[in-house]
């Protein structure tokens, strides 16, 4: 029974991972793609870890999966934040549909929004 | 004091990871954790013992399920935007102001914001956070702070401050 629930959670996690990948392809610029990949991949992979924990219970593998999940929750947002700040400072432009950029206004001199063209 | 707490926490984590009480593992593990403590203990929080107070743990236990619920909502939201044929996004970077004072509370606030619907932290500068928002509802500082941050600040203030 518990094992069946574990498998269901694993497949939900895989589903969210796939949705994250679709978002990665469909969104227009680095920042929106980071949104999709960070959120969906964090929850998806966390779901896989929790599913493994439910299948294996309190054994070496189950506990390891749970600790990996906790570290994932702590570190994945930090990594995404680093990527985002790095892209901003490197001068990657935001999509032309972006409506406001307070960070560029305050820190980089001007709004980092792509104008005209494709 | 905080070095000792750091060592104990690290050692418990190592025991959980290896899941064995073999004496070789214990000695090698203690050596590794000791090196880690000497290198990184200085970055640890100033008063670690206050996180063992019961009311903080209770609020944390309430916070976790609420946070997971917001995370699931965030994922459904992003999935909807990714799958919708017209791709309904209206992104932008807005400023918000947090009322939290300590660094660790602000870090958790930033992480929580990153993992919840449509918002993502770009940078922290004092009490100002820059948020990339996939569907900008308000460019006003106070209004945006209320929408994005207030629901977490209530909990985080009780846990970390």
PDB file of C-alpha atoms in Angstrom:
ATOM      1  CA  UNK A   1       0.000   0.000   0.000  1.00  0.00           C
ATOM      2  CA  UNK A   2       2.650   2.505   1.114  1.00  0.00           C
ATOM      3  CA  UNK A   3       4.782   1.357  -1.797  1.00  0.00           C
ATOM      4  CA  UNK A   4       1.934   2.035  -4.233  1.00  0.00           C
ATOM      5  CA  UNK A   5       1.558   5.589  -2.881  1.00  0.00           C
ATOM      6  CA  UNK A   6       5.319   5.978  -3.237  1.00  0.00           C
ATOM      7  CA  UNK A   7       5.136   5.017  -6.906  1.00  0.00           C
ATOM      8  CA  UNK A   8       2.269   7.460  -7.485  1.00  0.00           C
ATOM      9  CA  UNK A   9       4.302  10.293  -5.913  1.00  0.00           C
ATOM     10  CA  UNK A  10       7.328   9.349  -8.031  1.00  0.00           C
ATOM     11  CA  UNK A  11       5.231   9.561 -11.202  1.00  0.00           C
ATOM     12  CA  UNK A  12       3.752  12.908 -10.164  1.00  0.00           C
ATOM     13  CA  UNK A  13       7.324  14.101  -9.660  1.00  0.00           C
ATOM     14  CA  UNK A  14       8.323  12.884 -13.119  1.00  0.00           C
ATOM     15  CA  UNK A  15       5.280  14.641 -14.574  1.00  0.00           C
ATOM     16  CA  UNK A  16       6.339  17.946 -12.985  1.00  0.00           C
ATOM     17  CA  UNK A  17       9.890  17.463 -14.282  1.00  0.00           C
ATOM     18  CA  UNK A  18       8.497  17.025 -17.794  1.00  0.00           C
ATOM     19  CA  UNK A  19       6.337  20.144 -17.418  1.00  0.00           C
ATOM     20  CA  UNK A  20       9.420  22.060 -16.270  1.00  0.00           C
ATOM     21  CA  UNK A  21      11.249  20.937 -19.412  1.00  0.00           C
ATOM     22  CA  UNK A  22       8.318  22.070 -21.572  1.00  0.00           C
ATOM     23  CA  UNK A  23       8.379  25.456 -19.837  1.00  0.00           C
ATOM     24  CA  UNK A  24      12.105  25.663 -20.484  1.00  0.00           C
ATOM     25  CA  UNK A  25      11.451  25.330 -24.210  1.00  0.00           C
ATOM     26  CA  UNK A  26       8.412  27.598 -24.434  1.00  0.00           C
ATOM     27  CA  UNK A  27       9.304  30.635 -22.322  1.00  0.00           C
ATOM     28  CA  UNK A  28      11.050  33.493 -24.126  1.00  0.00           C
ATOM     29  CA  UNK A  29      14.057  34.590 -22.047  1.00  0.00           C
ATOM     30  CA  UNK A  30      16.574  33.391 -19.443  1.00  0.00           C
ATOM     31  CA  UNK A  31      14.624  34.741 -16.496  1.00  0.00           C
ATOM     32  CA  UNK A  32      11.284  33.150 -17.337  1.00  0.00           C
ATOM     33  CA  UNK A  33      13.027  29.898 -18.188  1.00  0.00           C
ATOM     34  CA  UNK A  34      14.695  29.935 -14.793  1.00  0.00           C
ATOM     35  CA  UNK A  35      11.263  30.337 -13.207  1.00  0.00           C
ATOM     36  CA  UNK A  36       9.971  27.238 -14.961  1.00  0.00           C
ATOM     37  CA  UNK A  37      13.041  25.112 -14.393  1.00  0.00           C
ATOM     38  CA  UNK A  38      13.535  26.071 -10.739  1.00  0.00           C
ATOM     39  CA  UNK A  39       9.996  25.560  -9.508  1.00  0.00           C
ATOM     40  CA  UNK A  40       9.015  22.476 -11.472  1.00  0.00           C
ATOM     41  CA  UNK A  41      12.328  20.680 -11.175  1.00  0.00           C
ATOM     42  CA  UNK A  42      12.586  21.339  -7.435  1.00  0.00           C
ATOM     43  CA  UNK A  43       9.132  19.957  -6.681  1.00  0.00           C
ATOM     44  CA  UNK A  44       9.473  17.161  -9.241  1.00  0.00           C
ATOM     45  CA  UNK A  45      12.781  15.908  -7.918  1.00  0.00           C
ATOM     46  CA  UNK A  46      11.645  16.393  -4.325  1.00  0.00           C
ATOM     47  CA  UNK A  47       8.612  14.247  -5.172  1.00  0.00           C
ATOM     48  CA  UNK A  48      10.839  11.516  -6.564  1.00  0.00           C
ATOM     49  CA  UNK A  49      12.925  11.592  -3.375  1.00  0.00           C
ATOM     50  CA  UNK A  50       9.860  11.388  -1.118  1.00  0.00           C
ATOM     51  CA  UNK A  51       8.530   8.514  -3.236  1.00  0.00           C
ATOM     52  CA  UNK A  52      11.791   6.603  -2.812  1.00  0.00           C
ATOM     53  CA  UNK A  53      11.620   7.232   0.939  1.00  0.00           C
ATOM     54  CA  UNK A  54       8.089   5.823   1.062  1.00  0.00           C
ATOM     55  CA  UNK A  55       9.063   2.700  -0.861  1.00  0.00           C
ATOM     56  CA  UNK A  56      12.218   1.934   1.123  1.00  0.00           C
ATOM     57  CA  UNK A  57      11.171   3.255   4.549  1.00  0.00           C
ATOM     58  CA  UNK A  58      13.739   3.913   7.293  1.00  0.00           C
ATOM     59  CA  UNK A  59      16.633   2.134   5.633  1.00  0.00           C
ATOM     60  CA  UNK A  60      19.971   3.434   4.359  1.00  0.00           C
ATOM     61  CA  UNK A  61      18.473   4.317   0.988  1.00  0.00           C
ATOM     62  CA  UNK A  62      15.256   5.901   2.279  1.00  0.00           C
ATOM     63  CA  UNK A  63      17.035   8.224   4.723  1.00  0.00           C
ATOM     64  CA  UNK A  64      19.562   9.223   2.065  1.00  0.00           C
ATOM     65  CA  UNK A  65      16.754  10.097  -0.336  1.00  0.00           C
ATOM     66  CA  UNK A  66      15.052  12.216   2.329  1.00  0.00           C
ATOM     67  CA  UNK A  67      18.250  14.115   3.171  1.00  0.00           C
ATOM     68  CA  UNK A  68      18.912  14.668  -0.544  1.00  0.00           C
ATOM     69  CA  UNK A  69      15.388  16.104  -0.825  1.00  0.00           C
ATOM     70  CA  UNK A  70      15.970  18.510   2.054  1.00  0.00           C
ATOM     71  CA  UNK A  71      19.277  19.708   0.575  1.00  0.00           C
ATOM     72  CA  UNK A  72      17.582  20.130  -2.792  1.00  0.00           C
ATOM     73  CA  UNK A  73      14.970  22.422  -1.235  1.00  0.00           C
ATOM     74  CA  UNK A  74      17.703  24.511   0.393  1.00  0.00           C
ATOM     75  CA  UNK A  75      20.207  24.720  -2.453  1.00  0.00           C
ATOM     76  CA  UNK A  76      18.126  24.812  -5.648  1.00  0.00           C
ATOM     77  CA  UNK A  77      16.694  28.318  -5.056  1.00  0.00           C
ATOM     78  CA  UNK A  78      20.173  29.585  -4.189  1.00  0.00           C
ATOM     79  CA  UNK A  79      21.604  28.186  -7.425  1.00  0.00           C
ATOM     80  CA  UNK A  80      18.770  29.738  -9.444  1.00  0.00           C
ATOM     81  CA  UNK A  81      19.321  33.049  -7.682  1.00  0.00           C
ATOM     82  CA  UNK A  82      23.025  32.943  -8.539  1.00  0.00           C
ATOM     83  CA  UNK A  83      22.274  32.188 -12.203  1.00  0.00           C
ATOM     84  CA  UNK A  84      19.738  35.003 -12.353  1.00  0.00           C
ATOM     85  CA  UNK A  85      21.999  37.619 -10.762  1.00  0.00           C
ATOM     86  CA  UNK A  86      24.855  36.450 -12.967  1.00  0.00           C
ATOM     87  CA  UNK A  87      22.772  36.881 -16.133  1.00  0.00           C
ATOM     88  CA  UNK A  88      21.623  40.335 -15.031  1.00  0.00           C
ATOM     89  CA  UNK A  89      25.160  41.533 -14.401  1.00  0.00           C
ATOM     90  CA  UNK A  90      26.455  39.903 -17.572  1.00  0.00           C
ATOM     91  CA  UNK A  91      23.937  41.977 -19.524  1.00  0.00           C
ATOM     92  CA  UNK A  92      21.543  39.342 -20.827  1.00  0.00           C
ATOM     93  CA  UNK A  93      18.528  41.326 -22.040  1.00  0.00           C
ATOM     94  CA  UNK A  94      15.021  40.590 -20.852  1.00  0.00           C
ATOM     95  CA  UNK A  95      12.217  39.658 -23.228  1.00  0.00           C
ATOM     96  CA  UNK A  96      10.593  42.627 -25.046  1.00  0.00           C
ATOM     97  CA  UNK A  97       7.238  41.973 -23.347  1.00  0.00           C
ATOM     98  CA  UNK A  98       8.757  42.712 -19.941  1.00  0.00           C
ATOM     99  CA  UNK A  99       6.882  45.628 -18.389  1.00  0.00           C
ATOM    100  CA  UNK A 100       9.168  46.868 -15.611  1.00  0.00           C
ATOM    101  CA  UNK A 101      12.785  46.407 -14.507  1.00  0.00           C
ATOM    102  CA  UNK A 102      13.513  48.092 -11.195  1.00  0.00           C
ATOM    103  CA  UNK A 103      16.769  46.200 -10.723  1.00  0.00           C
ATOM    104  CA  UNK A 104      18.271  47.547 -13.934  1.00  0.00           C
ATOM    105  CA  UNK A 105      17.021  51.038 -13.076  1.00  0.00           C
ATOM    106  CA  UNK A 106      18.566  50.999  -9.605  1.00  0.00           C
ATOM    107  CA  UNK A 107      21.752  48.984 -10.030  1.00  0.00           C
ATOM    108  CA  UNK A 108      22.773  48.846 -13.686  1.00  0.00           C
ATOM    109  CA  UNK A 109      21.918  52.340 -14.895  1.00  0.00           C
ATOM    110  CA  UNK A 110      19.092  51.484 -17.287  1.00  0.00           C
ATOM    111  CA  UNK A 111      16.367  48.923 -17.843  1.00  0.00           C
ATOM    112  CA  UNK A 112      17.768  45.739 -19.371  1.00  0.00           C
ATOM    113  CA  UNK A 113      14.845  45.137 -21.701  1.00  0.00           C
ATOM    114  CA  UNK A 114      15.200  44.082 -25.314  1.00  0.00           C
ATOM    115  CA  UNK A 115      13.760  46.709 -27.709  1.00  0.00           C
ATOM    116  CA  UNK A 116      12.222  46.099 -31.140  1.00  0.00           C
ATOM    117  CA  UNK A 117      13.151  43.287 -33.514  1.00  0.00           C
ATOM    118  CA  UNK A 118      12.238  39.659 -32.947  1.00  0.00           C
TER     119      UNK A 118
ATOM    120  CA  UNK B   1      30.012  27.057  21.708  1.00  0.00           C
ATOM    121  CA  UNK B   2      28.665  27.320  18.188  1.00  0.00           C
ATOM    122  CA  UNK B   3      31.528  25.182  16.919  1.00  0.00           C
ATOM    123  CA  UNK B   4      30.397  22.388  19.249  1.00  0.00           C
ATOM    124  CA  UNK B   5      26.772  22.636  18.051  1.00  0.00           C
ATOM    125  CA  UNK B   6      27.972  22.676  14.451  1.00  0.00           C
ATOM    126  CA  UNK B   7      30.071  19.564  15.050  1.00  0.00           C
ATOM    127  CA  UNK B   8      27.190  17.674  16.676  1.00  0.00           C
ATOM    128  CA  UNK B   9      24.746  18.619  13.895  1.00  0.00           C
ATOM    129  CA  UNK B  10      27.223  17.603  11.211  1.00  0.00           C
ATOM    130  CA  UNK B  11      27.965  14.314  12.919  1.00  0.00           C
ATOM    131  CA  UNK B  12      24.272  13.418  13.239  1.00  0.00           C
ATOM    132  CA  UNK B  13      23.789  14.237   9.561  1.00  0.00           C
ATOM    133  CA  UNK B  14      26.748  12.018   8.685  1.00  0.00           C
ATOM    134  CA  UNK B  15      25.348   9.154  10.767  1.00  0.00           C
ATOM    135  CA  UNK B  16      22.013   9.455   8.952  1.00  0.00           C
ATOM    136  CA  UNK B  17      23.753   9.468   5.582  1.00  0.00           C
ATOM    137  CA  UNK B  18      26.010   6.465   6.192  1.00  0.00           C
ATOM    138  CA  UNK B  19      23.361   4.641   8.288  1.00  0.00           C
ATOM    139  CA  UNK B  20      25.933   2.415   9.978  1.00  0.00           C
ATOM    140  CA  UNK B  21      27.604   2.329  13.394  1.00  0.00           C
ATOM    141  CA  UNK B  22      30.731   0.598  12.168  1.00  0.00           C
ATOM    142  CA  UNK B  23      33.675   1.956  14.210  1.00  0.00           C
ATOM    143  CA  UNK B  24      35.736   2.730  11.069  1.00  0.00           C
ATOM    144  CA  UNK B  25      32.931   4.881   9.717  1.00  0.00           C
ATOM    145  CA  UNK B  26      32.572   6.698  13.024  1.00  0.00           C
ATOM    146  CA  UNK B  27      36.282   7.598  13.280  1.00  0.00           C
ATOM    147  CA  UNK B  28      36.662   8.651   9.646  1.00  0.00           C
ATOM    148  CA  UNK B  29      33.385  10.570   9.829  1.00  0.00           C
ATOM    149  CA  UNK B  30      34.387  12.400  13.005  1.00  0.00           C
ATOM    150  CA  UNK B  31      37.660  13.465  11.354  1.00  0.00           C
ATOM    151  CA  UNK B  32      35.881  14.781   8.268  1.00  0.00           C
ATOM    152  CA  UNK B  33      33.240  16.632  10.301  1.00  0.00           C
ATOM    153  CA  UNK B  34      36.013  18.159  12.434  1.00  0.00           C
ATOM    154  CA  UNK B  35      37.716  19.573   9.333  1.00  0.00           C
ATOM    155  CA  UNK B  36      34.376  20.931   8.153  1.00  0.00           C
ATOM    156  CA  UNK B  37      33.753  22.525  11.545  1.00  0.00           C
ATOM    157  CA  UNK B  38      37.135  24.261  11.606  1.00  0.00           C
ATOM    158  CA  UNK B  39      36.643  25.580   8.072  1.00  0.00           C
ATOM    159  CA  UNK B  40      32.990  26.634   8.118  1.00  0.00           C
ATOM    160  CA  UNK B  41      31.947  26.920  11.780  1.00  0.00           C
ATOM    161  CA  UNK B  42      32.611  30.652  11.698  1.00  0.00           C
ATOM    162  CA  UNK B  43      29.761  31.171   9.231  1.00  0.00           C
ATOM    163  CA  UNK B  44      27.268  29.409  11.504  1.00  0.00           C
ATOM    164  CA  UNK B  45      24.500  31.382  13.211  1.00  0.00           C
ATOM    165  CA  UNK B  46      25.479  33.310  16.353  1.00  0.00           C
ATOM    166  CA  UNK B  47      23.011  31.754  18.779  1.00  0.00           C
ATOM    167  CA  UNK B  48      22.251  28.218  17.549  1.00  0.00           C
ATOM    168  CA  UNK B  49      20.527  27.124  20.759  1.00  0.00           C
ATOM    169  CA  UNK B  50      17.563  29.412  20.234  1.00  0.00           C
ATOM    170  CA  UNK B  51      16.418  27.175  17.368  1.00  0.00           C
ATOM    171  CA  UNK B  52      15.743  24.414  19.889  1.00  0.00           C
ATOM    172  CA  UNK B  53      13.048  26.442  21.658  1.00  0.00           C
ATOM    173  CA  UNK B  54       9.743  24.598  21.466  1.00  0.00           C
ATOM    174  CA  UNK B  55       7.559  27.384  20.062  1.00  0.00           C
ATOM    175  CA  UNK B  56       9.959  27.922  17.132  1.00  0.00           C
ATOM    176  CA  UNK B  57       9.822  24.217  16.273  1.00  0.00           C
ATOM    177  CA  UNK B  58       6.012  24.206  16.483  1.00  0.00           C
ATOM    178  CA  UNK B  59       5.706  27.204  14.130  1.00  0.00           C
ATOM    179  CA  UNK B  60       8.224  25.549  11.792  1.00  0.00           C
ATOM    180  CA  UNK B  61       6.131  22.367  11.752  1.00  0.00           C
ATOM    181  CA  UNK B  62       3.086  24.473  10.792  1.00  0.00           C
ATOM    182  CA  UNK B  63       5.096  26.364   8.173  1.00  0.00           C
ATOM    183  CA  UNK B  64       6.345  23.312   6.266  1.00  0.00           C
ATOM    184  CA  UNK B  65       2.956  21.973   5.050  1.00  0.00           C
ATOM    185  CA  UNK B  66       1.787  25.494   4.128  1.00  0.00           C
ATOM    186  CA  UNK B  67       5.006  25.998   2.192  1.00  0.00           C
ATOM    187  CA  UNK B  68       4.595  22.672   0.367  1.00  0.00           C
ATOM    188  CA  UNK B  69       1.027  23.672  -0.542  1.00  0.00           C
ATOM    189  CA  UNK B  70       2.271  26.966  -2.007  1.00  0.00           C
ATOM    190  CA  UNK B  71       4.934  25.037  -3.902  1.00  0.00           C
ATOM    191  CA  UNK B  72       2.360  22.718  -5.484  1.00  0.00           C
ATOM    192  CA  UNK B  73       0.261  25.763  -6.411  1.00  0.00           C
ATOM    193  CA  UNK B  74       3.340  27.412  -7.936  1.00  0.00           C
ATOM    194  CA  UNK B  75       3.990  24.359 -10.080  1.00  0.00           C
ATOM    195  CA  UNK B  76       0.444  24.131 -11.355  1.00  0.00           C
ATOM    196  CA  UNK B  77       0.623  27.861 -12.135  1.00  0.00           C
ATOM    197  CA  UNK B  78       3.871  27.540 -14.113  1.00  0.00           C
ATOM    198  CA  UNK B  79       2.624  24.402 -15.866  1.00  0.00           C
ATOM    199  CA  UNK B  80      -0.535  26.274 -16.879  1.00  0.00           C
ATOM    200  CA  UNK B  81       1.493  29.150 -18.320  1.00  0.00           C
ATOM    201  CA  UNK B  82       3.820  26.756 -20.156  1.00  0.00           C
ATOM    202  CA  UNK B  83       1.036  24.685 -21.703  1.00  0.00           C
ATOM    203  CA  UNK B  84      -1.403  27.498 -22.543  1.00  0.00           C
ATOM    204  CA  UNK B  85      -1.276  28.156 -26.316  1.00  0.00           C
ATOM    205  CA  UNK B  86      -1.047  31.941 -25.901  1.00  0.00           C
ATOM    206  CA  UNK B  87       1.613  31.714 -23.162  1.00  0.00           C
ATOM    207  CA  UNK B  88       0.085  34.277 -20.763  1.00  0.00           C
ATOM    208  CA  UNK B  89       3.108  35.972 -19.209  1.00  0.00           C
ATOM    209  CA  UNK B  90       3.755  39.591 -18.240  1.00  0.00           C
ATOM    210  CA  UNK B  91       7.169  39.517 -16.569  1.00  0.00           C
ATOM    211  CA  UNK B  92       9.080  42.238 -14.770  1.00  0.00           C
ATOM    212  CA  UNK B  93      11.406  42.921 -11.865  1.00  0.00           C
ATOM    213  CA  UNK B  94       9.800  44.691  -8.897  1.00  0.00           C
ATOM    214  CA  UNK B  95      11.146  45.882  -5.560  1.00  0.00           C
ATOM    215  CA  UNK B  96       9.717  44.817  -2.240  1.00  0.00           C
ATOM    216  CA  UNK B  97      10.641  45.738   1.327  1.00  0.00           C
ATOM    217  CA  UNK B  98      10.890  43.105   4.041  1.00  0.00           C
ATOM    218  CA  UNK B  99      10.317  43.688   7.745  1.00  0.00           C
ATOM    219  CA  UNK B 100      12.579  40.798   8.775  1.00  0.00           C
ATOM    220  CA  UNK B 101      15.793  41.800  10.545  1.00  0.00           C
ATOM    221  CA  UNK B 102      18.181  38.830  10.749  1.00  0.00           C
ATOM    222  CA  UNK B 103      20.169  37.460   7.815  1.00  0.00           C
ATOM    223  CA  UNK B 104      19.023  33.869   8.183  1.00  0.00           C
ATOM    224  CA  UNK B 105      15.357  34.889   8.176  1.00  0.00           C
ATOM    225  CA  UNK B 106      15.938  36.923   5.015  1.00  0.00           C
ATOM    226  CA  UNK B 107      17.651  33.979   3.327  1.00  0.00           C
ATOM    227  CA  UNK B 108      14.685  31.745   4.096  1.00  0.00           C
ATOM    228  CA  UNK B 109      12.296  34.446   2.888  1.00  0.00           C
ATOM    229  CA  UNK B 110      14.217  34.716  -0.398  1.00  0.00           C
ATOM    230  CA  UNK B 111      14.195  30.935  -0.858  1.00  0.00           C
ATOM    231  CA  UNK B 112      10.491  30.723  -0.065  1.00  0.00           C
ATOM    232  CA  UNK B 113       9.734  33.477  -2.564  1.00  0.00           C
ATOM    233  CA  UNK B 114      11.754  31.698  -5.242  1.00  0.00           C
ATOM    234  CA  UNK B 115       9.783  28.489  -4.838  1.00  0.00           C
ATOM    235  CA  UNK B 116       6.297  30.006  -4.764  1.00  0.00           C
ATOM    236  CA  UNK B 117       3.914  31.185  -7.500  1.00  0.00           C
ATOM    237  CA  UNK B 118       5.534  33.199 -10.265  1.00  0.00           C
ATOM    238  CA  UNK B 119       8.095  35.018  -8.144  1.00  0.00           C
ATOM    239  CA  UNK B 120      11.850  34.673  -7.923  1.00  0.00           C
ATOM    240  CA  UNK B 121      14.469  36.586  -5.931  1.00  0.00           C
ATOM    241  CA  UNK B 122      17.189  38.327  -7.971  1.00  0.00           C
ATOM    242  CA  UNK B 123      19.055  40.190  -5.259  1.00  0.00           C
ATOM    243  CA  UNK B 124      18.906  41.342  -1.654  1.00  0.00           C
ATOM    244  CA  UNK B 125      20.134  44.793  -0.684  1.00  0.00           C
ATOM    245  CA  UNK B 126      19.548  45.532   2.995  1.00  0.00           C
ATOM    246  CA  UNK B 127      15.795  45.280   3.498  1.00  0.00           C
ATOM    247  CA  UNK B 128      15.005  45.652  -0.223  1.00  0.00           C
ATOM    248  CA  UNK B 129      14.461  42.501  -2.273  1.00  0.00           C
ATOM    249  CA  UNK B 130      14.383  42.516  -6.075  1.00  0.00           C
ATOM    250  CA  UNK B 131      11.805  40.032  -7.352  1.00  0.00           C
ATOM    251  CA  UNK B 132      11.374  38.730 -10.874  1.00  0.00           C
ATOM    252  CA  UNK B 133       7.615  38.300 -11.247  1.00  0.00           C
ATOM    253  CA  UNK B 134       6.178  36.309 -14.137  1.00  0.00           C
ATOM    254  CA  UNK B 135       2.786  38.087 -13.934  1.00  0.00           C
ATOM    255  CA  UNK B 136       3.272  41.571 -12.466  1.00  0.00           C
ATOM    256  CA  UNK B 137       0.191  42.518 -10.456  1.00  0.00           C
ATOM    257  CA  UNK B 138       1.541  45.730  -8.982  1.00  0.00           C
ATOM    258  CA  UNK B 139       4.647  47.868  -9.480  1.00  0.00           C
ATOM    259  CA  UNK B 140       4.074  49.693  -6.203  1.00  0.00           C
ATOM    260  CA  UNK B 141       6.576  48.838  -3.460  1.00  0.00           C
ATOM    261  CA  UNK B 142       4.125  48.516  -0.562  1.00  0.00           C
ATOM    262  CA  UNK B 143       1.471  46.694  -2.564  1.00  0.00           C
ATOM    263  CA  UNK B 144       3.968  44.216  -4.009  1.00  0.00           C
ATOM    264  CA  UNK B 145       5.463  43.614  -0.552  1.00  0.00           C
ATOM    265  CA  UNK B 146       2.019  42.822   0.772  1.00  0.00           C
ATOM    266  CA  UNK B 147       1.194  40.387  -2.046  1.00  0.00           C
ATOM    267  CA  UNK B 148       4.532  38.594  -2.177  1.00  0.00           C
ATOM    268  CA  UNK B 149       6.181  38.642   1.220  1.00  0.00           C
ATOM    269  CA  UNK B 150       3.641  39.148   4.007  1.00  0.00           C
ATOM    270  CA  UNK B 151       2.262  35.609   3.967  1.00  0.00           C
ATOM    271  CA  UNK B 152       5.723  34.202   4.772  1.00  0.00           C
ATOM    272  CA  UNK B 153       6.954  36.947   7.068  1.00  0.00           C
ATOM    273  CA  UNK B 154       4.286  36.101   9.642  1.00  0.00           C
ATOM    274  CA  UNK B 155       5.778  32.632  10.079  1.00  0.00           C
ATOM    275  CA  UNK B 156       9.446  33.388   9.524  1.00  0.00           C
ATOM    276  CA  UNK B 157       9.437  36.160  12.131  1.00  0.00           C
ATOM    277  CA  UNK B 158       8.276  33.670  14.742  1.00  0.00           C
ATOM    278  CA  UNK B 159      10.736  30.986  13.660  1.00  0.00           C
ATOM    279  CA  UNK B 160      13.955  32.934  13.221  1.00  0.00           C
ATOM    280  CA  UNK B 161      13.710  36.149  15.239  1.00  0.00           C
TER     281      UNK B 161
END
